[in-house]
């Protein structure tokens, strides 16, 4: 496989995202404040650049509003994901939030003209079975849905809504202008939310501040600029499928640096979950009738 610029950008973006749950799991700052400073520091760094290079173009009122809505959706996604990571494990939270392609398909079925193919529904069933295996069957039998589990799943749902809305916006608005507007909306929204909930904006250790800056630079700017570049030059399905490897890399990093336990059941469930999502991206339609007839 030839490593072209878009492929290198995608690899870089995936590695940058994979580091994020590890930084959050350090618990050097509260989850909500961590989400706020990730957006706030990112927009402080991005805004002077786009203004000085004249790369910012204000879209029409409709698309400015939609870009801002994307910022609020993405901020909500990061906020609940942060809490899920801190209250469970980086591995579980990363795998559950990666169910977002499933929720994108469900949203497409209800709200878009293009309906998911048969492969999507087969993959969805397999992915949901993988999720149940990952978390544990007793968890579902007893309906023991704790906050960390619900927030991790909610993160995936919010991200899927973000993808559906941003796909429409990015067909008209360029990447840098879109990111500037969405990051400003994210910062204002999370700032008001943190203030209303009496979250501490200061008082962190020097290491805590360094981690907050790293989240903004590496996990927000570097990651999403790289992934956006890759998306412009590669098939969207290939990019989406490649992003699933983020959960695997995060699991390995969590095992190495956070000494998180990864049980055989979690490994098995994670493989099933990722395989189910892989089926949703399979080009040729899977026919169960044809499959069984071949085995006769």
mmCIF file of C-alpha atoms in Angstrom:
data_model
loop_
_atom_site.group_PDB
_atom_site.id
_atom_site.type_symbol
_atom_site.label_atom_id
_atom_site.label_comp_id
_atom_site.label_asym_id
_atom_site.label_seq_id
_atom_site.Cartn_x
_atom_site.Cartn_y
_atom_site.Cartn_z
ATOM 1 C CA UNK A 1 0.000 0.000 0.000
ATOM 2 C CA UNK A 2 1.455 3.329 -1.086
ATOM 3 C CA UNK A 3 1.511 5.898 1.727
ATOM 4 C CA UNK A 4 0.131 8.955 -0.044
ATOM 5 C CA UNK A 5 -0.327 12.324 1.702
ATOM 6 C CA UNK A 6 -4.047 11.705 2.476
ATOM 7 C CA UNK A 7 -3.238 8.279 3.962
ATOM 8 C CA UNK A 8 -0.426 9.726 6.059
ATOM 9 C CA UNK A 9 -2.776 12.489 7.229
ATOM 10 C CA UNK A 10 -5.378 9.886 8.203
ATOM 11 C CA UNK A 11 -2.824 7.839 10.171
ATOM 12 C CA UNK A 12 -1.671 11.030 11.929
ATOM 13 C CA UNK A 13 -5.270 11.988 12.756
ATOM 14 C CA UNK A 14 -6.092 8.544 14.178
ATOM 15 C CA UNK A 15 -2.986 8.561 16.396
ATOM 16 C CA UNK A 16 -3.854 12.062 17.678
ATOM 17 C CA UNK A 17 -7.411 11.021 18.568
ATOM 18 C CA UNK A 18 -6.234 7.797 20.232
ATOM 19 C CA UNK A 19 -4.184 9.762 22.782
ATOM 20 C CA UNK A 20 -7.216 11.790 23.962
ATOM 21 C CA UNK A 21 -8.913 9.189 26.243
ATOM 22 C CA UNK A 22 -5.566 8.519 27.942
ATOM 23 C CA UNK A 23 -5.102 12.229 28.746
ATOM 24 C CA UNK A 24 -8.689 12.516 30.055
ATOM 25 C CA UNK A 25 -8.337 9.358 32.162
ATOM 26 C CA UNK A 26 -5.438 10.990 34.071
ATOM 27 C CA UNK A 27 -8.200 12.987 35.886
ATOM 28 C CA UNK A 28 -6.031 16.103 36.242
ATOM 29 C CA UNK A 29 -9.112 18.254 35.509
ATOM 30 C CA UNK A 30 -12.886 17.616 35.648
ATOM 31 C CA UNK A 31 -14.455 16.154 32.489
ATOM 32 C CA UNK A 32 -16.569 19.204 31.535
ATOM 33 C CA UNK A 33 -13.745 21.701 32.057
ATOM 34 C CA UNK A 34 -11.442 19.464 30.049
ATOM 35 C CA UNK A 35 -13.919 19.613 27.145
ATOM 36 C CA UNK A 36 -14.213 23.424 27.470
ATOM 37 C CA UNK A 37 -10.461 24.093 27.378
ATOM 38 C CA UNK A 38 -9.983 21.650 24.491
ATOM 39 C CA UNK A 39 -12.282 23.848 22.377
ATOM 40 C CA UNK A 40 -11.244 27.199 23.885
ATOM 41 C CA UNK A 41 -7.481 26.783 23.418
ATOM 42 C CA UNK A 42 -8.050 25.341 19.930
ATOM 43 C CA UNK A 43 -10.063 28.360 18.748
ATOM 44 C CA UNK A 44 -7.549 30.796 20.314
ATOM 45 C CA UNK A 45 -4.808 29.168 18.226
ATOM 46 C CA UNK A 46 -6.876 28.792 15.043
ATOM 47 C CA UNK A 47 -8.596 32.208 14.907
ATOM 48 C CA UNK A 48 -5.460 34.413 14.435
ATOM 49 C CA UNK A 49 -4.210 32.040 11.713
ATOM 50 C CA UNK A 50 -7.393 32.086 9.606
ATOM 51 C CA UNK A 51 -7.738 35.874 9.984
ATOM 52 C CA UNK A 52 -4.103 36.683 9.117
ATOM 53 C CA UNK A 53 -4.039 34.302 6.131
ATOM 54 C CA UNK A 54 -7.548 35.438 5.095
ATOM 55 C CA UNK A 55 -8.736 31.822 5.026
ATOM 56 C CA UNK A 56 -11.929 32.629 6.922
ATOM 57 C CA UNK A 57 -15.035 33.154 4.807
ATOM 58 C CA UNK A 58 -18.297 33.898 6.590
ATOM 59 C CA UNK A 59 -21.033 31.731 5.026
ATOM 60 C CA UNK A 60 -24.712 32.632 4.700
ATOM 61 C CA UNK A 61 -26.778 32.978 7.863
ATOM 62 C CA UNK A 62 -28.285 29.511 7.403
ATOM 63 C CA UNK A 63 -24.933 27.741 7.153
ATOM 64 C CA UNK A 64 -23.384 29.875 9.897
ATOM 65 C CA UNK A 65 -26.199 28.699 12.188
ATOM 66 C CA UNK A 66 -25.723 25.065 11.108
ATOM 67 C CA UNK A 67 -21.940 25.275 11.654
ATOM 68 C CA UNK A 68 -22.592 26.690 15.148
ATOM 69 C CA UNK A 69 -25.081 23.874 15.795
ATOM 70 C CA UNK A 70 -22.357 21.404 14.794
ATOM 71 C CA UNK A 71 -20.099 23.025 17.392
ATOM 72 C CA UNK A 72 -22.714 22.543 20.123
ATOM 73 C CA UNK A 73 -23.308 18.918 19.089
ATOM 74 C CA UNK A 74 -19.579 18.138 18.991
ATOM 75 C CA UNK A 75 -19.010 19.903 22.335
ATOM 76 C CA UNK A 76 -21.818 17.868 23.928
ATOM 77 C CA UNK A 77 -20.319 14.691 22.469
ATOM 78 C CA UNK A 78 -16.840 15.436 23.896
ATOM 79 C CA UNK A 79 -18.281 16.480 27.285
ATOM 80 C CA UNK A 80 -20.286 13.286 27.876
ATOM 81 C CA UNK A 81 -17.449 11.165 26.461
ATOM 82 C CA UNK A 82 -14.998 12.752 28.923
ATOM 83 C CA UNK A 83 -17.284 11.860 31.824
ATOM 84 C CA UNK A 84 -17.741 8.303 30.484
ATOM 85 C CA UNK A 85 -13.945 7.858 30.227
ATOM 86 C CA UNK A 86 -13.331 9.121 33.770
ATOM 87 C CA UNK A 87 -16.092 6.991 35.321
ATOM 88 C CA UNK A 88 -15.418 3.720 33.472
ATOM 89 C CA UNK A 89 -12.368 2.842 31.373
ATOM 90 C CA UNK A 90 -10.773 4.415 28.327
ATOM 91 C CA UNK A 91 -11.226 1.092 26.499
ATOM 92 C CA UNK A 92 -14.961 0.657 27.171
ATOM 93 C CA UNK A 93 -15.808 4.318 26.534
ATOM 94 C CA UNK A 94 -13.858 4.362 23.244
ATOM 95 C CA UNK A 95 -15.465 1.162 21.938
ATOM 96 C CA UNK A 96 -19.018 2.203 22.856
ATOM 97 C CA UNK A 97 -18.711 5.678 21.344
ATOM 98 C CA UNK A 98 -17.478 3.998 18.134
ATOM 99 C CA UNK A 99 -21.025 2.747 17.605
ATOM 100 C CA UNK A 100 -21.611 6.117 15.923
ATOM 101 C CA UNK A 101 -21.689 4.623 12.372
ATOM 102 C CA UNK A 102 -24.651 2.513 13.512
ATOM 103 C CA UNK A 103 -26.533 5.583 14.759
ATOM 104 C CA UNK A 104 -25.666 7.435 11.511
ATOM 105 C CA UNK A 105 -27.378 4.651 9.585
ATOM 106 C CA UNK A 106 -30.428 4.735 11.844
ATOM 107 C CA UNK A 107 -30.625 8.522 11.446
ATOM 108 C CA UNK A 108 -30.306 8.168 7.670
ATOM 109 C CA UNK A 109 -33.185 5.672 7.647
ATOM 110 C CA UNK A 110 -35.537 8.053 9.452
ATOM 111 C CA UNK A 111 -34.443 11.472 8.174
ATOM 112 C CA UNK A 112 -32.649 11.122 4.824
ATOM 113 C CA UNK A 113 -33.805 9.996 1.397
ATOM 114 C CA UNK A 114 -30.875 7.566 1.052
ATOM 115 C CA UNK A 115 -31.809 4.473 3.070
ATOM 116 C CA UNK A 116 -29.246 2.042 4.552
ATOM 117 C CA UNK A 117 -28.683 -1.205 2.637
ATOM 118 C CA UNK A 118 -29.240 -4.748 3.929
ATOM 119 C CA UNK A 119 -25.589 -4.910 5.008
ATOM 120 C CA UNK A 120 -26.179 -2.048 7.425
ATOM 121 C CA UNK A 121 -28.894 -3.870 9.349
ATOM 122 C CA UNK A 122 -26.876 -7.114 9.478
ATOM 123 C CA UNK A 123 -23.841 -5.158 10.700
ATOM 124 C CA UNK A 124 -25.961 -3.319 13.261
ATOM 125 C CA UNK A 125 -27.222 -6.561 14.801
ATOM 126 C CA UNK A 126 -23.656 -7.936 14.961
ATOM 127 C CA UNK A 127 -22.300 -4.661 16.442
ATOM 128 C CA UNK A 128 -25.019 -4.515 19.113
ATOM 129 C CA UNK A 129 -24.296 -8.144 20.039
ATOM 130 C CA UNK A 130 -20.630 -7.153 20.328
ATOM 131 C CA UNK A 131 -21.568 -4.257 22.625
ATOM 132 C CA UNK A 132 -23.579 -6.618 24.859
ATOM 133 C CA UNK A 133 -20.658 -9.079 24.971
ATOM 134 C CA UNK A 134 -18.182 -6.281 25.742
ATOM 135 C CA UNK A 135 -20.138 -4.865 28.672
ATOM 136 C CA UNK A 136 -21.483 -8.226 29.909
ATOM 137 C CA UNK A 137 -24.791 -10.048 29.432
ATOM 138 C CA UNK A 138 -25.677 -9.690 33.118
ATOM 139 C CA UNK A 139 -25.405 -5.927 32.700
ATOM 140 C CA UNK A 140 -28.342 -6.008 30.261
ATOM 141 C CA UNK A 141 -30.346 -8.755 31.996
ATOM 142 C CA UNK A 142 -30.325 -6.738 35.247
ATOM 143 C CA UNK A 143 -30.813 -3.451 33.303
ATOM 144 C CA UNK A 144 -27.812 -2.120 35.221
ATOM 145 C CA UNK A 145 -27.143 0.853 32.948
ATOM 146 C CA UNK A 146 -24.836 3.132 34.921
ATOM 147 C CA UNK A 147 -24.027 6.727 33.983
ATOM 148 C CA UNK A 148 -20.695 5.836 32.327
ATOM 149 C CA UNK A 149 -22.363 3.321 29.982
ATOM 150 C CA UNK A 150 -25.241 5.671 29.077
ATOM 151 C CA UNK A 151 -22.876 8.609 28.493
ATOM 152 C CA UNK A 152 -20.577 6.525 26.253
ATOM 153 C CA UNK A 153 -23.539 5.439 24.095
ATOM 154 C CA UNK A 154 -24.946 9.002 24.145
ATOM 155 C CA UNK A 155 -21.553 10.246 22.937
ATOM 156 C CA UNK A 156 -21.834 8.005 19.879
ATOM 157 C CA UNK A 157 -25.395 9.201 19.186
ATOM 158 C CA UNK A 158 -24.395 12.880 19.480
ATOM 159 C CA UNK A 159 -21.415 12.327 17.208
ATOM 160 C CA UNK A 160 -23.628 10.610 14.619
ATOM 161 C CA UNK A 161 -26.009 13.622 14.595
ATOM 162 C CA UNK A 162 -22.947 15.871 14.251
ATOM 163 C CA UNK A 163 -21.780 13.852 11.229
ATOM 164 C CA UNK A 164 -25.193 14.041 9.542
ATOM 165 C CA UNK A 165 -25.422 17.831 10.010
ATOM 166 C CA UNK A 166 -21.755 18.618 9.233
ATOM 167 C CA UNK A 167 -21.878 16.581 6.009
ATOM 168 C CA UNK A 168 -24.480 19.041 4.738
ATOM 169 C CA UNK A 169 -22.523 22.103 5.912
ATOM 170 C CA UNK A 170 -19.122 20.991 4.565
ATOM 171 C CA UNK A 171 -20.576 20.608 1.084
ATOM 172 C CA UNK A 172 -20.849 24.432 1.045
ATOM 173 C CA UNK A 173 -18.442 25.770 3.715
ATOM 174 C CA UNK A 174 -14.644 25.223 3.613
ATOM 175 C CA UNK A 175 -12.995 23.247 6.423
ATOM 176 C CA UNK A 176 -11.134 26.114 8.172
ATOM 177 C CA UNK A 177 -14.165 28.442 8.219
ATOM 178 C CA UNK A 178 -16.359 25.583 9.460
ATOM 179 C CA UNK A 179 -13.918 24.660 12.239
ATOM 180 C CA UNK A 180 -13.547 28.293 13.334
ATOM 181 C CA UNK A 181 -17.309 28.832 13.660
ATOM 182 C CA UNK A 182 -17.973 25.457 15.287
ATOM 183 C CA UNK A 183 -15.103 25.839 17.773
ATOM 184 C CA UNK A 184 -16.307 29.323 18.787
ATOM 185 C CA UNK A 185 -19.825 27.940 19.344
ATOM 186 C CA UNK A 186 -18.379 24.983 21.304
ATOM 187 C CA UNK A 187 -16.327 27.276 23.545
ATOM 188 C CA UNK A 188 -19.214 29.648 24.341
ATOM 189 C CA UNK A 189 -21.658 26.782 24.931
ATOM 190 C CA UNK A 190 -19.304 24.815 27.218
ATOM 191 C CA UNK A 191 -18.170 27.985 28.995
ATOM 192 C CA UNK A 192 -21.784 28.868 29.930
ATOM 193 C CA UNK A 193 -22.478 25.241 30.923
ATOM 194 C CA UNK A 194 -19.386 25.005 33.155
ATOM 195 C CA UNK A 195 -20.118 28.386 34.776
ATOM 196 C CA UNK A 196 -23.753 27.449 35.510
ATOM 197 C CA UNK A 197 -22.631 24.137 37.078
ATOM 198 C CA UNK A 198 -19.923 25.880 39.165
ATOM 199 C CA UNK A 199 -17.086 23.968 37.505
ATOM 200 C CA UNK A 200 -13.593 25.269 38.463
ATOM 201 C CA UNK A 201 -11.886 27.231 35.666
ATOM 202 C CA UNK A 202 -8.573 27.541 37.569
ATOM 203 C CA UNK A 203 -6.589 25.880 40.334
ATOM 204 C CA UNK A 204 -5.077 23.054 38.281
ATOM 205 C CA UNK A 205 -1.505 21.790 38.539
ATOM 206 C CA UNK A 206 1.099 22.731 35.931
ATOM 207 C CA UNK A 207 0.778 19.216 34.512
ATOM 208 C CA UNK A 208 -2.995 19.698 34.316
ATOM 209 C CA UNK A 209 -2.594 22.872 32.223
ATOM 210 C CA UNK A 210 -0.063 21.164 29.942
ATOM 211 C CA UNK A 211 -2.513 18.288 29.368
ATOM 212 C CA UNK A 212 -5.302 20.763 28.524
ATOM 213 C CA UNK A 213 -3.098 22.473 25.926
ATOM 214 C CA UNK A 214 -2.063 19.100 24.476
ATOM 215 C CA UNK A 215 -5.733 18.133 24.093
ATOM 216 C CA UNK A 216 -6.410 21.332 22.152
ATOM 217 C CA UNK A 217 -3.324 21.177 19.919
ATOM 218 C CA UNK A 218 -3.001 17.434 19.302
ATOM 219 C CA UNK A 219 -6.482 15.963 19.852
ATOM 220 C CA UNK A 220 -8.484 18.831 18.355
ATOM 221 C CA UNK A 221 -6.490 20.880 15.818
ATOM 222 C CA UNK A 222 -3.958 18.323 14.535
ATOM 223 C CA UNK A 223 -6.420 15.436 14.596
ATOM 224 C CA UNK A 224 -9.378 17.069 12.885
ATOM 225 C CA UNK A 225 -7.392 19.092 10.341
ATOM 226 C CA UNK A 226 -5.618 15.851 9.334
ATOM 227 C CA UNK A 227 -8.853 13.858 9.156
ATOM 228 C CA UNK A 228 -10.626 16.616 7.222
ATOM 229 C CA UNK A 229 -7.773 16.680 4.703
ATOM 230 C CA UNK A 230 -7.955 12.894 4.345
ATOM 231 C CA UNK A 231 -11.742 13.038 3.906
ATOM 232 C CA UNK A 232 -11.379 15.528 1.047
ATOM 233 C CA UNK A 233 -9.071 13.168 -0.879
ATOM 234 C CA UNK A 234 -10.341 9.703 0.113
ATOM 235 C CA UNK A 235 -13.631 7.852 0.127
ATOM 236 C CA UNK A 236 -15.677 8.800 3.206
ATOM 237 C CA UNK A 237 -16.478 5.144 3.947
ATOM 238 C CA UNK A 238 -12.768 4.256 3.952
ATOM 239 C CA UNK A 239 -11.992 7.138 6.322
ATOM 240 C CA UNK A 240 -14.881 6.212 8.650
ATOM 241 C CA UNK A 241 -13.814 2.569 8.710
ATOM 242 C CA UNK A 242 -10.181 3.513 9.406
ATOM 243 C CA UNK A 243 -11.270 5.677 12.365
ATOM 244 C CA UNK A 244 -12.503 2.522 14.120
ATOM 245 C CA UNK A 245 -8.867 1.589 14.726
ATOM 246 C CA UNK A 246 -8.779 4.481 17.224
ATOM 247 C CA UNK A 247 -10.569 2.296 19.790
ATOM 248 C CA UNK A 248 -7.998 -0.482 19.343
ATOM 249 C CA UNK A 249 -5.006 1.889 19.685
ATOM 250 C CA UNK A 250 -6.598 3.526 22.755
ATOM 251 C CA UNK A 251 -7.090 0.103 24.358
ATOM 252 C CA UNK A 252 -3.407 -0.762 23.853
ATOM 253 C CA UNK A 253 -2.270 2.635 25.218
ATOM 254 C CA UNK A 254 -4.606 2.272 28.236
ATOM 255 C CA UNK A 255 -3.139 -1.162 28.941
ATOM 256 C CA UNK A 256 0.445 0.132 28.621
ATOM 257 C CA UNK A 257 0.207 3.455 30.480
ATOM 258 C CA UNK A 258 -2.885 3.243 32.716
ATOM 259 C CA UNK A 259 -2.621 -0.480 33.564
ATOM 260 C CA UNK A 260 -6.265 -0.977 32.632
ATOM 261 C CA UNK A 261 -7.418 -4.582 32.744
ATOM 262 C CA UNK A 262 -8.539 -5.941 29.385
ATOM 263 C CA UNK A 263 -10.392 -9.220 29.881
ATOM 264 C CA UNK A 264 -10.839 -11.905 27.222
ATOM 265 C CA UNK A 265 -14.571 -11.089 27.157
ATOM 266 C CA UNK A 266 -13.821 -7.418 26.413
ATOM 267 C CA UNK A 267 -11.434 -8.386 23.611
ATOM 268 C CA UNK A 268 -13.985 -10.793 22.114
ATOM 269 C CA UNK A 269 -16.818 -8.250 22.414
ATOM 270 C CA UNK A 270 -14.688 -5.481 20.929
ATOM 271 C CA UNK A 271 -13.752 -7.648 17.926
ATOM 272 C CA UNK A 272 -17.422 -8.513 17.295
ATOM 273 C CA UNK A 273 -18.434 -4.838 17.637
ATOM 274 C CA UNK A 274 -15.781 -3.641 15.172
ATOM 275 C CA UNK A 275 -16.563 -6.528 12.787
ATOM 276 C CA UNK A 276 -20.252 -5.552 12.839
ATOM 277 C CA UNK A 277 -19.409 -1.987 11.908
ATOM 278 C CA UNK A 278 -17.073 -3.315 9.182
ATOM 279 C CA UNK A 279 -20.045 -5.183 7.646
ATOM 280 C CA UNK A 280 -21.962 -1.892 7.333
ATOM 281 C CA UNK A 281 -19.199 -0.599 5.019
ATOM 282 C CA UNK A 282 -19.054 -3.751 2.854
ATOM 283 C CA UNK A 283 -19.796 -2.794 -0.777
ATOM 284 C CA UNK A 284 -21.378 -6.014 -2.055
ATOM 285 C CA UNK A 285 -24.837 -6.799 -0.675
ATOM 286 C CA UNK A 286 -24.787 -9.769 1.683
ATOM 287 C CA UNK A 287 -27.518 -12.266 0.785
ATOM 288 C CA UNK A 288 -28.237 -14.791 3.536
ATOM 289 C CA UNK A 289 -30.251 -16.907 1.084
ATOM 290 C CA UNK A 290 -27.316 -17.063 -1.345
ATOM 291 C CA UNK A 291 -24.907 -17.779 1.523
ATOM 292 C CA UNK A 292 -26.873 -20.767 2.787
ATOM 293 C CA UNK A 293 -27.561 -22.110 -0.720
ATOM 294 C CA UNK A 294 -23.790 -22.266 -1.375
ATOM 295 C CA UNK A 295 -23.263 -24.405 1.716
ATOM 296 C CA UNK A 296 -25.830 -27.002 0.651
#
